[in-house]
Amino acid sequence: QVQLVESGGGLVQFGGSLRLSCAASGRTFSRYTMGWFRQAPGKEREFVARIRWSGEAFYADSVKGRFTISRDNAKNTVHLQMNSLKPEDTAVYYCAARPIASNEYAHWGQGTQVTVSS
């Protein structure tokens, strides 16, 4: 079982930066692909970025070039560095863990609010 706790959300102005962190419990953190998702009010939850155990990263087109996902397997943490933030990035951001042998994210954090003012 993996438990995920996000932190680092907050209010930031247009063009600003935030760094989200996700702390994971459990001894098999490195066996999971870690992802970030977000959900804006009235919208479906959407994929933001994911990172494999190897460090290979994938991004949604909407954040490519602005966001960077990273992980520290020794510290059981994953981060999302968000630069050049826009009002449309406003959402609750969720950390999620997907077992290597699975196509679905099995574990989710409680979410952290990111608000970008114009």
mmCIF file of N, CA and C in Angstrom:
data_model
loop_
_atom_site.group_PDB
_atom_site.id
_atom_site.type_symbol
_atom_site.label_atom_id
_atom_site.label_comp_id
_atom_site.label_asym_id
_atom_site.label_seq_id
_atom_site.Cartn_x
_atom_site.Cartn_y
_atom_site.Cartn_z
ATOM 1 N N GLN A 1 0.838 -1.191 0.000
ATOM 2 C CA GLN A 1 0.000 0.000 0.000
ATOM 3 C C GLN A 1 0.875 1.244 0.000
ATOM 4 N N VAL A 2 0.485 2.221 -0.786
ATOM 5 C CA VAL A 2 1.227 3.471 -0.868
ATOM 6 C C VAL A 2 0.301 4.609 -0.457
ATOM 7 N N GLN A 3 0.783 5.467 0.413
ATOM 8 C CA GLN A 3 0.038 6.668 0.789
ATOM 9 C C GLN A 3 0.789 7.885 0.272
ATOM 10 N N LEU A 4 0.042 8.820 -0.289
ATOM 11 C CA LEU A 4 0.637 9.986 -0.929
ATOM 12 C C LEU A 4 0.118 11.267 -0.277
ATOM 13 N N VAL A 5 1.034 12.188 -0.016
ATOM 14 C CA VAL A 5 0.661 13.459 0.588
ATOM 15 C C VAL A 5 1.301 14.585 -0.220
ATOM 16 N N GLU A 6 0.454 15.443 -0.803
ATOM 17 C CA GLU A 6 0.943 16.564 -1.591
ATOM 18 C C GLU A 6 1.136 17.798 -0.722
ATOM 19 N N SER A 7 2.022 18.667 -1.174
ATOM 20 C CA SER A 7 2.220 19.956 -0.525
ATOM 21 C C SER A 7 2.765 20.936 -1.549
ATOM 22 N N GLY A 8 2.738 22.220 -1.183
ATOM 23 C CA GLY A 8 3.352 23.233 -2.036
ATOM 24 C C GLY A 8 2.397 24.077 -2.843
ATOM 25 N N GLY A 9 1.114 23.781 -2.759
ATOM 26 C CA GLY A 9 0.162 24.593 -3.496
ATOM 27 C C GLY A 9 0.016 25.974 -2.875
ATOM 28 N N GLY A 10 -0.696 26.848 -3.580
ATOM 29 C CA GLY A 10 -0.914 28.182 -3.057
ATOM 30 C C GLY A 10 -1.396 29.136 -4.128
ATOM 31 N N LEU A 11 -1.341 30.417 -3.797
ATOM 32 C CA LEU A 11 -1.760 31.483 -4.709
ATOM 33 C C LEU A 11 -0.524 32.139 -5.299
ATOM 34 N N VAL A 12 -0.516 32.297 -6.623
ATOM 35 C CA VAL A 12 0.624 32.891 -7.306
ATOM 36 C C VAL A 12 0.100 33.759 -8.436
ATOM 37 N N GLN A 13 0.854 34.768 -8.788
ATOM 38 C CA GLN A 13 0.453 35.650 -9.880
ATOM 39 C C GLN A 13 0.815 35.058 -11.238
ATOM 40 N N PHE A 14 0.145 35.563 -12.261
ATOM 41 C CA PHE A 14 0.434 35.162 -13.638
ATOM 42 C C PHE A 14 1.935 35.291 -13.903
ATOM 43 N N GLY A 15 2.508 34.231 -14.479
ATOM 44 C CA GLY A 15 3.923 34.226 -14.788
ATOM 45 C C GLY A 15 4.816 33.732 -13.660
ATOM 46 N N GLY A 16 4.226 33.486 -12.507
ATOM 47 C CA GLY A 16 4.997 33.048 -11.358
ATOM 48 C C GLY A 16 5.293 31.557 -11.371
ATOM 49 N N SER A 17 5.887 31.094 -10.278
ATOM 50 C CA SER A 17 6.305 29.700 -10.170
ATOM 51 C C SER A 17 5.856 29.100 -8.849
ATOM 52 N N LEU A 18 5.648 27.807 -8.870
ATOM 53 C CA LEU A 18 5.385 27.025 -7.667
ATOM 54 C C LEU A 18 6.038 25.673 -7.833
ATOM 55 N N ARG A 19 6.380 25.073 -6.714
ATOM 56 C CA ARG A 19 6.934 23.718 -6.728
ATOM 57 C C ARG A 19 6.081 22.840 -5.836
ATOM 58 N N LEU A 20 5.443 21.868 -6.441
ATOM 59 C CA LEU A 20 4.639 20.909 -5.699
ATOM 60 C C LEU A 20 5.504 19.711 -5.313
ATOM 61 N N SER A 21 5.213 19.171 -4.160
ATOM 62 C CA SER A 21 5.903 17.976 -3.704
ATOM 63 C C SER A 21 4.889 16.915 -3.321
ATOM 64 N N CYS A 22 5.306 15.673 -3.461
ATOM 65 C CA CYS A 22 4.470 14.532 -3.080
ATOM 66 C C CYS A 22 5.347 13.559 -2.316
ATOM 67 N N ALA A 23 4.993 13.332 -1.074
ATOM 68 C CA ALA A 23 5.726 12.382 -0.246
ATOM 69 C C ALA A 23 4.973 11.064 -0.211
ATOM 70 N N ALA A 24 5.684 9.975 -0.481
ATOM 71 C CA ALA A 24 5.060 8.656 -0.551
ATOM 72 C C ALA A 24 5.562 7.773 0.574
ATOM 73 N N SER A 25 4.660 7.020 1.155
ATOM 74 C CA SER A 25 5.048 6.030 2.158
ATOM 75 C C SER A 25 5.304 4.710 1.446
ATOM 76 N N GLY A 26 5.880 3.767 2.153
ATOM 77 C CA GLY A 26 6.097 2.464 1.552
ATOM 78 C C GLY A 26 7.527 2.266 1.076
ATOM 79 N N ARG A 27 7.922 1.008 0.971
ATOM 80 C CA ARG A 27 9.303 0.697 0.635
ATOM 81 C C ARG A 27 9.505 0.384 -0.838
ATOM 82 N N THR A 28 8.423 0.418 -1.629
ATOM 83 C CA THR A 28 8.545 0.035 -3.031
ATOM 84 C C THR A 28 8.277 1.208 -3.949
ATOM 85 N N PHE A 29 8.588 2.398 -3.507
ATOM 86 C CA PHE A 29 8.317 3.616 -4.265
ATOM 87 C C PHE A 29 8.912 3.551 -5.664
ATOM 88 N N SER A 30 10.101 3.002 -5.768
ATOM 89 C CA SER A 30 10.783 2.980 -7.059
ATOM 90 C C SER A 30 10.094 2.081 -8.074
ATOM 91 N N ARG A 31 9.166 1.243 -7.627
ATOM 92 C CA ARG A 31 8.461 0.348 -8.546
ATOM 93 C C ARG A 31 7.233 1.004 -9.160
ATOM 94 N N TYR A 32 6.985 2.250 -8.827
ATOM 95 C CA TYR A 32 5.806 2.939 -9.322
ATOM 96 C C TYR A 32 6.174 4.023 -10.317
ATOM 97 N N THR A 33 5.355 4.127 -11.341
ATOM 98 C CA THR A 33 5.342 5.342 -12.151
ATOM 99 C C THR A 33 4.536 6.371 -11.382
ATOM 100 N N MET A 34 5.073 7.567 -11.254
ATOM 101 C CA MET A 34 4.398 8.615 -10.493
ATOM 102 C C MET A 34 3.841 9.666 -11.455
ATOM 103 N N GLY A 35 2.647 10.104 -11.143
ATOM 104 C CA GLY A 35 2.015 11.069 -12.021
ATOM 105 C C GLY A 35 1.427 12.247 -11.267
ATOM 106 N N TRP A 36 1.239 13.330 -11.995
ATOM 107 C CA TRP A 36 0.506 14.488 -11.497
ATOM 108 C C TRP A 36 -0.708 14.701 -12.404
ATOM 109 N N PHE A 37 -1.824 14.939 -11.786
ATOM 110 C CA PHE A 37 -3.064 15.249 -12.483
ATOM 111 C C PHE A 37 -3.634 16.525 -11.877
ATOM 112 N N ARG A 38 -4.580 17.109 -12.578
ATOM 113 C CA ARG A 38 -5.238 18.294 -12.015
ATOM 114 C C ARG A 38 -6.703 18.317 -12.414
ATOM 115 N N GLN A 39 -7.488 19.000 -11.580
ATOM 116 C CA GLN A 39 -8.909 19.145 -11.872
ATOM 117 C C GLN A 39 -9.335 20.561 -11.542
ATOM 118 N N ALA A 40 -9.793 21.256 -12.553
ATOM 119 C CA ALA A 40 -10.305 22.607 -12.389
ATOM 120 C C ALA A 40 -11.805 22.544 -12.106
ATOM 121 N N PRO A 41 -12.361 23.573 -11.486
ATOM 122 C CA PRO A 41 -13.796 23.572 -11.185
ATOM 123 C C PRO A 41 -14.638 23.350 -12.436
ATOM 124 N N GLY A 42 -15.550 22.396 -12.363
ATOM 125 C CA GLY A 42 -16.446 22.122 -13.466
ATOM 126 C C GLY A 42 -15.828 21.357 -14.618
ATOM 127 N N LYS A 43 -14.593 20.899 -14.444
ATOM 128 C CA LYS A 43 -13.918 20.182 -15.520
ATOM 129 C C LYS A 43 -13.512 18.787 -15.074
ATOM 130 N N GLU A 44 -13.214 17.954 -16.055
ATOM 131 C CA GLU A 44 -12.734 16.617 -15.770
ATOM 132 C C GLU A 44 -11.279 16.670 -15.282
ATOM 133 N N ARG A 45 -10.917 15.682 -14.527
ATOM 134 C CA ARG A 45 -9.521 15.570 -14.119
ATOM 135 C C ARG A 45 -8.673 15.282 -15.350
ATOM 136 N N GLU A 46 -7.517 15.910 -15.443
ATOM 137 C CA GLU A 46 -6.668 15.732 -16.613
ATOM 138 C C GLU A 46 -5.237 15.421 -16.216
ATOM 139 N N PHE A 47 -4.580 14.692 -17.095
ATOM 140 C CA PHE A 47 -3.177 14.331 -16.906
ATOM 141 C C PHE A 47 -2.299 15.562 -17.073
ATOM 142 N N VAL A 48 -1.285 15.662 -16.233
ATOM 143 C CA VAL A 48 -0.323 16.759 -16.334
ATOM 144 C C VAL A 48 1.053 16.232 -16.723
ATOM 145 N N ALA A 49 1.553 15.271 -15.945
ATOM 146 C CA ALA A 49 2.893 14.746 -16.198
ATOM 147 C C ALA A 49 3.042 13.413 -15.473
ATOM 148 N N ARG A 50 3.989 12.611 -15.942
ATOM 149 C CA ARG A 50 4.323 11.379 -15.235
ATOM 150 C C ARG A 50 5.804 11.119 -15.404
ATOM 151 N N ILE A 51 6.334 10.303 -14.496
ATOM 152 C CA ILE A 51 7.745 9.972 -14.536
ATOM 153 C C ILE A 51 7.926 8.518 -14.154
ATOM 154 N N ARG A 52 8.675 7.790 -14.946
ATOM 155 C CA ARG A 52 8.941 6.388 -14.666
ATOM 156 C C ARG A 52 10.037 6.255 -13.614
ATOM 157 N N TRP A 53 10.244 5.027 -13.142
ATOM 158 C CA TRP A 53 11.273 4.789 -12.140
ATOM 159 C C TRP A 53 12.636 5.195 -12.668
ATOM 160 N N SER A 54 12.792 5.106 -13.983
ATOM 161 C CA SER A 54 14.079 5.421 -14.599
ATOM 162 C C SER A 54 14.336 6.919 -14.702
ATOM 163 N N GLY A 55 13.273 7.708 -14.509
ATOM 164 C CA GLY A 55 13.407 9.153 -14.670
ATOM 165 C C GLY A 55 12.855 9.677 -15.985
ATOM 166 N N GLU A 56 12.428 8.764 -16.850
ATOM 167 C CA GLU A 56 11.847 9.187 -18.127
ATOM 168 C C GLU A 56 10.518 9.881 -17.864
ATOM 169 N N ALA A 57 10.365 11.071 -18.430
ATOM 170 C CA ALA A 57 9.203 11.902 -18.124
ATOM 171 C C ALA A 57 8.343 12.159 -19.361
ATOM 172 N N PHE A 58 7.056 12.348 -19.122
ATOM 173 C CA PHE A 58 6.095 12.651 -20.177
ATOM 174 C C PHE A 58 5.207 13.789 -19.674
ATOM 175 N N TYR A 59 4.800 14.652 -20.610
ATOM 176 C CA TYR A 59 4.023 15.826 -20.238
ATOM 177 C C TYR A 59 2.814 16.014 -21.132
ATOM 178 N N ALA A 60 1.784 16.606 -20.580
ATOM 179 C CA ALA A 60 0.671 17.061 -21.391
ATOM 180 C C ALA A 60 1.152 18.245 -22.240
ATOM 181 N N ASP A 61 0.607 18.368 -23.427
ATOM 182 C CA ASP A 61 1.025 19.456 -24.312
ATOM 183 C C ASP A 61 0.833 20.828 -23.673
ATOM 184 N N SER A 62 -0.191 20.946 -22.853
ATOM 185 C CA SER A 62 -0.520 22.238 -22.248
ATOM 186 C C SER A 62 0.529 22.726 -21.254
ATOM 187 N N VAL A 63 1.385 21.828 -20.760
ATOM 188 C CA VAL A 63 2.379 22.230 -19.766
ATOM 189 C C VAL A 63 3.805 22.014 -20.239
ATOM 190 N N LYS A 64 3.954 21.398 -21.395
ATOM 191 C CA LYS A 64 5.296 21.087 -21.898
ATOM 192 C C LYS A 64 6.108 22.368 -22.043
ATOM 193 N N GLY A 65 7.336 22.331 -21.535
ATOM 194 C CA GLY A 65 8.202 23.494 -21.596
ATOM 195 C C GLY A 65 8.062 24.440 -20.413
ATOM 196 N N ARG A 66 7.012 24.253 -19.621
ATOM 197 C CA ARG A 66 6.790 25.107 -18.446
ATOM 198 C C ARG A 66 6.905 24.326 -17.138
ATOM 199 N N PHE A 67 6.478 23.074 -17.164
ATOM 200 C CA PHE A 67 6.493 22.233 -15.965
ATOM 201 C C PHE A 67 7.603 21.187 -16.091
ATOM 202 N N THR A 68 8.165 20.816 -14.945
ATOM 203 C CA THR A 68 9.167 19.762 -14.903
ATOM 204 C C THR A 68 8.857 18.823 -13.748
ATOM 205 N N ILE A 69 8.741 17.541 -14.065
ATOM 206 C CA ILE A 69 8.513 16.528 -13.040
ATOM 207 C C ILE A 69 9.845 15.858 -12.710
ATOM 208 N N SER A 70 10.047 15.566 -11.447
ATOM 209 C CA SER A 70 11.274 14.891 -11.030
ATOM 210 C C SER A 70 10.945 13.983 -9.848
ATOM 211 N N ARG A 71 11.832 13.056 -9.584
ATOM 212 C CA ARG A 71 11.625 12.148 -8.455
ATOM 213 C C ARG A 71 12.945 11.848 -7.778
ATOM 214 N N ASP A 72 12.848 11.553 -6.496
ATOM 215 C CA ASP A 72 13.999 11.127 -5.701
ATOM 216 C C ASP A 72 13.608 9.807 -5.061
ATOM 217 N N ASN A 73 14.060 8.707 -5.648
ATOM 218 C CA ASN A 73 13.663 7.387 -5.159
ATOM 219 C C ASN A 73 14.208 7.111 -3.753
ATOM 220 N N ALA A 74 15.316 7.714 -3.402
ATOM 221 C CA ALA A 74 15.882 7.509 -2.068
ATOM 222 C C ALA A 74 15.044 8.186 -0.990
ATOM 223 N N LYS A 75 14.364 9.272 -1.370
ATOM 224 C CA LYS A 75 13.559 10.021 -0.400
ATOM 225 C C LYS A 75 12.063 9.797 -0.588
ATOM 226 N N ASN A 76 11.702 8.927 -1.523
ATOM 227 C CA ASN A 76 10.279 8.637 -1.779
ATOM 228 C C ASN A 76 9.480 9.912 -2.068
ATOM 229 N N THR A 77 10.035 10.761 -2.893
ATOM 230 C CA THR A 77 9.348 12.001 -3.211
ATOM 231 C C THR A 77 9.311 12.237 -4.717
ATOM 232 N N VAL A 78 8.303 12.951 -5.129
ATOM 233 C CA VAL A 78 8.200 13.395 -6.516
ATOM 234 C C VAL A 78 7.801 14.867 -6.486
ATOM 235 N N HIS A 79 8.347 15.618 -7.416
ATOM 236 C CA HIS A 79 8.107 17.052 -7.444
ATOM 237 C C HIS A 79 7.560 17.475 -8.800
ATOM 238 N N LEU A 80 6.861 18.586 -8.778
ATOM 239 C CA LEU A 80 6.414 19.206 -10.015
ATOM 240 C C LEU A 80 6.776 20.685 -9.943
ATOM 241 N N GLN A 81 7.785 21.067 -10.696
ATOM 242 C CA GLN A 81 8.181 22.466 -10.771
ATOM 243 C C GLN A 81 7.353 23.127 -11.860
ATOM 244 N N MET A 82 6.614 24.159 -11.482
ATOM 245 C CA MET A 82 5.709 24.827 -12.408
ATOM 246 C C MET A 82 6.161 26.264 -12.606
ATOM 247 N N ASN A 83 6.540 26.594 -13.808
ATOM 248 C CA ASN A 83 6.991 27.942 -14.152
ATOM 249 C C ASN A 83 6.035 28.570 -15.164
ATOM 250 N N SER A 84 6.148 29.870 -15.298
ATOM 251 C CA SER A 84 5.318 30.603 -16.262
ATOM 252 C C SER A 84 3.844 30.247 -16.112
ATOM 253 N N LEU A 85 3.385 30.271 -14.896
ATOM 254 C CA LEU A 85 2.012 29.850 -14.614
ATOM 255 C C LEU A 85 0.988 30.804 -15.216
ATOM 256 N N LYS A 86 -0.121 30.214 -15.625
ATOM 257 C CA LYS A 86 -1.212 30.949 -16.254
ATOM 258 C C LYS A 86 -2.494 30.732 -15.454
ATOM 259 N N PRO A 87 -3.448 31.622 -15.577
ATOM 260 C CA PRO A 87 -4.718 31.423 -14.856
ATOM 261 C C PRO A 87 -5.370 30.080 -15.178
ATOM 262 N N GLU A 88 -5.192 29.590 -16.391
ATOM 263 C CA GLU A 88 -5.787 28.304 -16.753
ATOM 264 C C GLU A 88 -5.101 27.117 -16.092
ATOM 265 N N ASP A 89 -4.009 27.349 -15.394
ATOM 266 C CA ASP A 89 -3.376 26.284 -14.607
ATOM 267 C C ASP A 89 -4.042 26.132 -13.241
ATOM 268 N N THR A 90 -4.948 27.028 -12.921
ATOM 269 C CA THR A 90 -5.646 26.959 -11.636
ATOM 270 C C THR A 90 -6.447 25.662 -11.537
ATOM 271 N N ALA A 91 -6.185 24.904 -10.474
ATOM 272 C CA ALA A 91 -6.830 23.597 -10.294
ATOM 273 C C ALA A 91 -6.364 22.995 -8.985
ATOM 274 N N VAL A 92 -7.011 21.918 -8.613
ATOM 275 C CA VAL A 92 -6.483 21.057 -7.553
ATOM 276 C C VAL A 92 -5.557 20.049 -8.224
ATOM 277 N N TYR A 93 -4.346 19.959 -7.708
ATOM 278 C CA TYR A 93 -3.341 19.066 -8.279
ATOM 279 C C TYR A 93 -3.203 17.825 -7.412
ATOM 280 N N TYR A 94 -3.225 16.679 -8.075
ATOM 281 C CA TYR A 94 -3.164 15.394 -7.386
ATOM 282 C C TYR A 94 -1.920 14.621 -7.806
ATOM 283 N N CYS A 95 -1.315 14.009 -6.829
ATOM 284 C CA CYS A 95 -0.221 13.073 -7.054
ATOM 285 C C CYS A 95 -0.816 11.670 -7.119
ATOM 286 N N ALA A 96 -0.282 10.824 -7.987
ATOM 287 C CA ALA A 96 -0.803 9.472 -8.125
ATOM 288 C C ALA A 96 0.332 8.500 -8.413
ATOM 289 N N ALA A 97 0.114 7.250 -8.008
ATOM 290 C CA ALA A 97 1.112 6.201 -8.203
ATOM 291 C C ALA A 97 0.517 5.057 -9.005
ATOM 292 N N ARG A 98 1.271 4.612 -9.998
ATOM 293 C CA ARG A 98 0.823 3.517 -10.860
ATOM 294 C C ARG A 98 1.850 2.393 -10.818
ATOM 295 N N PRO A 99 1.420 1.194 -10.410
ATOM 296 C CA PRO A 99 2.362 0.067 -10.406
ATOM 297 C C PRO A 99 2.931 -0.155 -11.809
ATOM 298 N N ILE A 100 4.168 -0.565 -11.866
ATOM 299 C CA ILE A 100 4.841 -0.728 -13.153
ATOM 300 C C ILE A 100 4.074 -1.657 -14.086
ATOM 301 N N ALA A 101 3.477 -2.708 -13.553
ATOM 302 C CA ALA A 101 2.793 -3.699 -14.374
ATOM 303 C C ALA A 101 1.344 -3.331 -14.677
ATOM 304 N N SER A 102 0.937 -2.153 -14.305
ATOM 305 C CA SER A 102 -0.463 -1.750 -14.467
ATOM 306 C C SER A 102 -0.584 -0.543 -15.373
ATOM 307 N N ASN A 103 -1.780 -0.399 -15.965
ATOM 308 C CA ASN A 103 -2.078 0.786 -16.763
ATOM 309 C C ASN A 103 -2.910 1.799 -15.997
ATOM 310 N N GLU A 104 -3.211 1.514 -14.750
ATOM 311 C CA GLU A 104 -4.059 2.398 -13.968
ATOM 312 C C GLU A 104 -3.342 2.888 -12.715
ATOM 313 N N TYR A 105 -3.666 4.104 -12.341
ATOM 314 C CA TYR A 105 -3.118 4.669 -11.112
ATOM 315 C C TYR A 105 -3.930 4.134 -9.930
ATOM 316 N N ALA A 106 -3.226 3.461 -9.042
ATOM 317 C CA ALA A 106 -3.911 2.763 -7.951
ATOM 318 C C ALA A 106 -3.978 3.586 -6.671
ATOM 319 N N HIS A 107 -3.124 4.586 -6.546
ATOM 320 C CA HIS A 107 -3.050 5.348 -5.305
ATOM 321 C C HIS A 107 -3.056 6.832 -5.628
ATOM 322 N N TRP A 108 -3.815 7.580 -4.825
ATOM 323 C CA TRP A 108 -3.973 9.013 -5.058
ATOM 324 C C TRP A 108 -3.789 9.789 -3.757
ATOM 325 N N GLY A 109 -3.242 10.986 -3.883
ATOM 326 C CA GLY A 109 -3.164 11.886 -2.747
ATOM 327 C C GLY A 109 -4.459 12.662 -2.591
ATOM 328 N N GLN A 110 -4.485 13.521 -1.593
ATOM 329 C CA GLN A 110 -5.704 14.266 -1.294
ATOM 330 C C GLN A 110 -5.827 15.544 -2.124
ATOM 331 N N GLY A 111 -4.753 15.935 -2.764
ATOM 332 C CA GLY A 111 -4.776 17.105 -3.634
ATOM 333 C C GLY A 111 -4.293 18.365 -2.937
ATOM 334 N N THR A 112 -3.766 19.281 -3.737
ATOM 335 C CA THR A 112 -3.331 20.578 -3.235
ATOM 336 C C THR A 112 -3.786 21.656 -4.236
ATOM 337 N N GLN A 113 -4.317 22.735 -3.706
ATOM 338 C CA GLN A 113 -4.894 23.775 -4.555
ATOM 339 C C GLN A 113 -3.811 24.698 -5.095
ATOM 340 N N VAL A 114 -3.881 24.947 -6.395
ATOM 341 C CA VAL A 114 -3.026 25.939 -7.047
ATOM 342 C C VAL A 114 -3.936 26.971 -7.690
ATOM 343 N N THR A 115 -3.718 28.225 -7.341
ATOM 344 C CA THR A 115 -4.519 29.305 -7.897
ATOM 345 C C THR A 115 -3.585 30.341 -8.514
ATOM 346 N N VAL A 116 -3.823 30.641 -9.782
ATOM 347 C CA VAL A 116 -3.003 31.619 -10.493
ATOM 348 C C VAL A 116 -3.883 32.818 -10.819
ATOM 349 N N SER A 117 -3.495 33.965 -10.292
ATOM 350 C CA SER A 117 -4.276 35.185 -10.525
ATOM 351 C C SER A 117 -3.760 35.916 -11.759
ATOM 352 N N SER A 118 -4.683 36.570 -12.439
ATOM 353 C CA SER A 118 -4.301 37.286 -13.672
ATOM 354 C C SER A 118 -3.912 38.730 -13.380
#
